[in-house]
Coordinates of C-alpha atoms in Angstrom, one line a residue:
Chain F
E1 CA -141.0 82.0 35.9
A2 CA -139.1 82.3 33.0
G3 CA -136.7 84.6 32.3
V4 CA -136.3 86.4 29.5
V5 CA -135.2 84.2 26.9
Q6 CA -133.0 85.5 23.6
S7 CA -131.0 83.4 20.9
P8 CA -128.4 82.6 19.5
R9 CA -125.7 83.4 22.1
Y10 CA -123.3 83.7 19.8
K11 CA -123.2 84.8 16.4
I12 CA -120.2 84.8 14.1
I13 CA -120.7 86.4 10.5
E14 CA -119.4 88.4 7.4
K15 CA -119.9 91.8 6.5
K16 CA -122.5 92.7 4.2
Q17 CA -124.6 89.0 5.1
P18 CA -127.6 89.3 7.0
V19 CA -128.9 88.3 10.5
A20 CA -131.5 87.9 13.4
F21 CA -131.9 87.7 16.6
W22 CA -135.1 85.9 18.9
C23 CA -136.3 87.0 21.7
N24 CA -138.7 85.6 23.8
P25 CA -139.8 88.2 26.7
I26 CA -141.6 87.1 30.2
S27 CA -145.0 85.8 30.2
G28 CA -147.3 88.8 30.4
H29 CA -144.7 91.5 30.3
N30 CA -146.0 93.9 27.4
T31 CA -143.0 96.2 26.9
L32 CA -140.1 94.7 25.0
Y33 CA -137.0 96.6 24.7
W34 CA -133.9 95.9 22.6
Y35 CA -130.5 97.3 23.6
L36 CA -127.1 97.7 21.9
Q37 CA -124.5 97.3 23.8
N38 CA -120.8 98.0 23.1
L39 CA -117.6 96.7 25.3
G40 CA -117.2 99.0 28.1
Q41 CA -120.5 101.1 27.4
G42 CA -124.0 100.6 28.7
P43 CA -127.0 99.3 27.1
E44 CA -128.3 101.9 24.5
L45 CA -132.2 101.6 23.6
L46 CA -132.7 100.2 20.1
I47 CA -136.3 100.1 20.2
R48 CA -139.6 99.8 22.9
Y49 CA -142.2 97.7 21.9
E50 CA -145.6 98.5 23.8
N51 CA -147.5 95.0 22.7
E52 CA -147.3 94.6 18.8
E53 CA -146.8 98.9 18.7
A54 CA -143.5 100.0 18.0
V55 CA -143.2 103.5 20.2
D56 CA -140.0 104.0 20.6
D57 CA -137.8 103.4 17.4
S58 CA -135.9 106.6 17.7
Q59 CA -132.8 105.0 17.9
L60 CA -133.2 102.3 15.7
P61 CA -130.8 102.2 12.9
K62 CA -133.9 101.6 9.5
D63 CA -131.4 101.9 6.6
R64 CA -130.1 98.3 7.7
F65 CA -132.3 97.4 11.4
S66 CA -135.3 96.4 11.8
A67 CA -137.5 94.9 14.1
E68 CA -140.7 92.9 14.4
R69 CA -143.1 91.3 17.5
L70 CA -145.8 89.5 15.6
K71 CA -149.0 89.0 18.1
G72 CA -147.4 91.0 21.0
V73 CA -145.4 88.1 22.4
D74 CA -142.2 86.7 20.8
S75 CA -140.1 89.7 19.1
T76 CA -137.5 89.1 16.2
L77 CA -134.2 91.7 15.5
K78 CA -132.6 91.7 12.5
I79 CA -129.6 93.5 10.4
Q80 CA -128.9 93.6 6.9
P81 CA -126.5 93.9 5.8
A82 CA -124.2 93.6 8.4
E83 CA -121.0 96.0 9.4
L84 CA -117.8 95.9 11.3
G85 CA -119.4 99.1 13.5
D86 CA -122.3 96.5 14.5
S87 CA -119.9 93.7 16.6
A88 CA -121.6 94.3 19.5
V89 CA -124.2 92.3 22.3
Y90 CA -128.3 92.7 21.8
L91 CA -129.8 92.5 24.8
C92 CA -133.7 91.5 24.9
A93 CA -135.6 92.9 27.8
S94 CA -138.8 92.9 29.4
S95 CA -141.1 95.0 31.9
P96 CA -145.0 94.9 33.1
G97 CA -145.1 98.5 31.9
H98 CA -143.3 100.9 30.9
S99 CA -142.5 102.4 34.4
Y100 CA -141.4 99.2 36.1
E101 CA -138.4 97.3 36.6
Q102 CA -136.8 95.7 32.6
Y103 CA -135.7 92.5 33.3
F104 CA -133.2 91.3 30.6
G105 CA -132.0 88.4 28.7
P106 CA -128.6 87.0 28.2
G107 CA -127.6 88.3 25.2
T108 CA -126.3 87.3 21.6
R109 CA -122.5 88.6 21.3
L110 CA -122.9 89.3 17.3
T111 CA -118.9 89.4 15.2
V112 CA -119.4 90.6 12.1
T113 CA -115.9 90.0 10.2
Chain H
A1 CA -131.9 115.9 27.6
Q2 CA -130.6 113.1 29.9
K3 CA -127.6 112.1 31.3
V4 CA -126.5 109.4 33.6
T5 CA -122.3 109.7 35.2
Q6 CA -120.5 106.8 36.6
A7 CA -117.2 108.9 37.8
Q8 CA -115.6 105.9 38.3
T9 CA -114.3 103.5 35.9
E10 CA -113.0 100.8 38.6
I11 CA -113.0 100.3 42.3
S12 CA -111.1 97.5 44.1
V13 CA -111.0 96.3 46.9
V14 CA -110.4 93.3 49.4
E15 CA -113.0 91.5 50.7
K16 CA -114.9 92.5 53.8
E17 CA -114.4 96.2 53.3
D18 CA -117.4 98.5 52.0
V19 CA -118.0 100.1 48.7
T20 CA -119.8 102.8 47.5
L21 CA -120.2 103.0 43.8
D22 CA -121.3 107.3 42.5
C23 CA -124.0 107.6 40.7
V24 CA -125.0 111.4 39.3
Y25 CA -128.0 112.0 36.5
E26 CA -128.7 114.9 35.0
T27 CA -133.3 115.8 34.1
R28 CA -135.3 118.5 33.3
D29 CA -137.5 115.9 33.7
T30 CA -139.8 116.8 37.7
T31 CA -140.9 113.0 37.3
Y32 CA -138.5 109.8 36.7
Y33 CA -136.7 106.5 38.2
L34 CA -133.6 105.7 39.1
F35 CA -132.2 102.1 39.2
W36 CA -129.3 99.8 40.0
Y37 CA -128.0 97.6 37.5
K38 CA -125.3 94.3 38.3
Q39 CA -124.3 92.5 35.3
P40 CA -121.8 89.4 36.8
P41 CA -119.7 88.0 34.2
S42 CA -121.5 86.3 32.8
G43 CA -123.2 89.1 30.7
E44 CA -126.7 89.2 32.2
L45 CA -128.1 92.4 33.8
V46 CA -129.6 92.0 37.2
F47 CA -132.4 94.3 38.2
L48 CA -131.2 95.5 41.5
I49 CA -133.4 98.8 42.6
R50 CA -136.0 101.3 41.2
R51 CA -136.5 104.1 42.6
N52 CA -139.5 107.2 41.8
S53 CA -138.1 110.9 41.8
F54 CA -140.6 111.4 44.9
D55 CA -139.4 108.7 47.3
E56 CA -136.2 110.0 48.8
Q57 CA -136.2 108.0 51.9
N58 CA -132.2 106.0 51.6
E59 CA -132.7 101.5 51.6
I60 CA -131.2 99.0 52.7
S61 CA -131.5 95.6 51.0
G62 CA -129.3 93.1 52.9
R63 CA -125.7 94.2 52.6
Y64 CA -127.0 97.1 50.0
S65 CA -128.1 100.5 50.6
W66 CA -128.7 103.3 48.8
N67 CA -128.4 106.9 49.3
F68 CA -130.9 109.5 46.9
Q69 CA -130.1 113.2 47.3
K70 CA -131.9 114.7 44.6
S71 CA -130.5 117.9 46.2
T72 CA -127.4 116.8 44.7
S73 CA -129.1 114.4 42.2
S74 CA -127.4 111.7 42.8
F75 CA -127.6 108.0 43.8
N76 CA -124.9 106.2 45.3
F77 CA -124.5 102.5 46.6
T78 CA -123.2 100.7 48.8
I79 CA -122.0 97.7 49.4
T80 CA -121.0 96.9 53.0
A81 CA -118.5 94.2 53.7
S82 CA -117.7 93.2 50.3
Q83 CA -117.7 89.6 48.9
V84 CA -115.7 88.4 45.7
V85 CA -119.2 87.4 44.7
D86 CA -120.1 91.6 44.3
S87 CA -117.2 91.4 41.9
A88 CA -119.1 92.5 38.5
V89 CA -120.1 95.5 36.3
Y90 CA -122.7 97.9 37.7
F91 CA -124.6 100.6 36.1
C92 CA -126.7 103.4 37.1
A93 CA -129.5 104.0 34.8
L94 CA -132.5 106.7 34.4
S95 CA -136.0 106.2 32.9
P96 CA -138.4 109.4 32.1
D97 CA -141.5 108.8 33.3
R98 CA -143.2 110.9 30.4
G99 CA -142.8 112.4 27.2
S100 CA -141.9 110.5 23.8
T101 CA -138.4 109.1 25.7
L102 CA -140.7 107.3 28.4
G103 CA -139.4 104.0 29.7
R104 CA -136.4 103.8 28.1
L105 CA -132.9 103.4 30.5
Y106 CA -130.6 105.9 30.3
F107 CA -127.3 104.0 31.5
G108 CA -123.8 105.4 32.7
R109 CA -121.1 103.9 31.6
G110 CA -120.5 101.7 34.3
T111 CA -118.4 100.8 37.7
Q112 CA -116.4 97.9 37.6
L113 CA -115.4 96.5 41.1
T114 CA -113.5 93.7 41.9
V115 CA -112.9 92.3 45.1
W116 CA -110.5 89.9 46.3
P117 CA -110.4 87.7 49.1

């Protein structure tokens, strides 16, 4: 069974540019998560989806970050405009439900110059 | 508020030694889940174990074992006879089972384990 797929794996952009990350969860997993991981830290949740609905987005900086999960499968996370402090690894995870273990993708390493 | 503390930032051992990674958590919730994840140099987080707050039974899986003690809010992880392939960052995490942050994983800062041959 395929795991969580993310693309791109690496992205380098200049500040003030937009960037988008894509995630395809494990088939059948209704719950999808986006996490941010800074160097030397544990991941922190940005947003959680139950099917198409964003049910926990209190940690998402909505002035520059947006996310969508059309049709309750794939998801896209966008930053516009990017700032130097956004340099981090963006992780996508999925699970069969909110109380189950989460399976993580390989992440997208973003560098903002 | 939820908080997970992994006081050990880095641990180095020699192959075949046993090693214990500590995890202490704080929560006001009565129902929650505890997890351990492994993050090898490749970067992908690998799920190791999930434990329900009502289940304090210790668990053993091969060379891995977990000790959950609700009285001390600890969920420690022991690797027996460590191997070089165990070298990774290990994260402990807590997830509430109710409320607005239901399902959100709260991670500790991780423990970097290095196993030398």
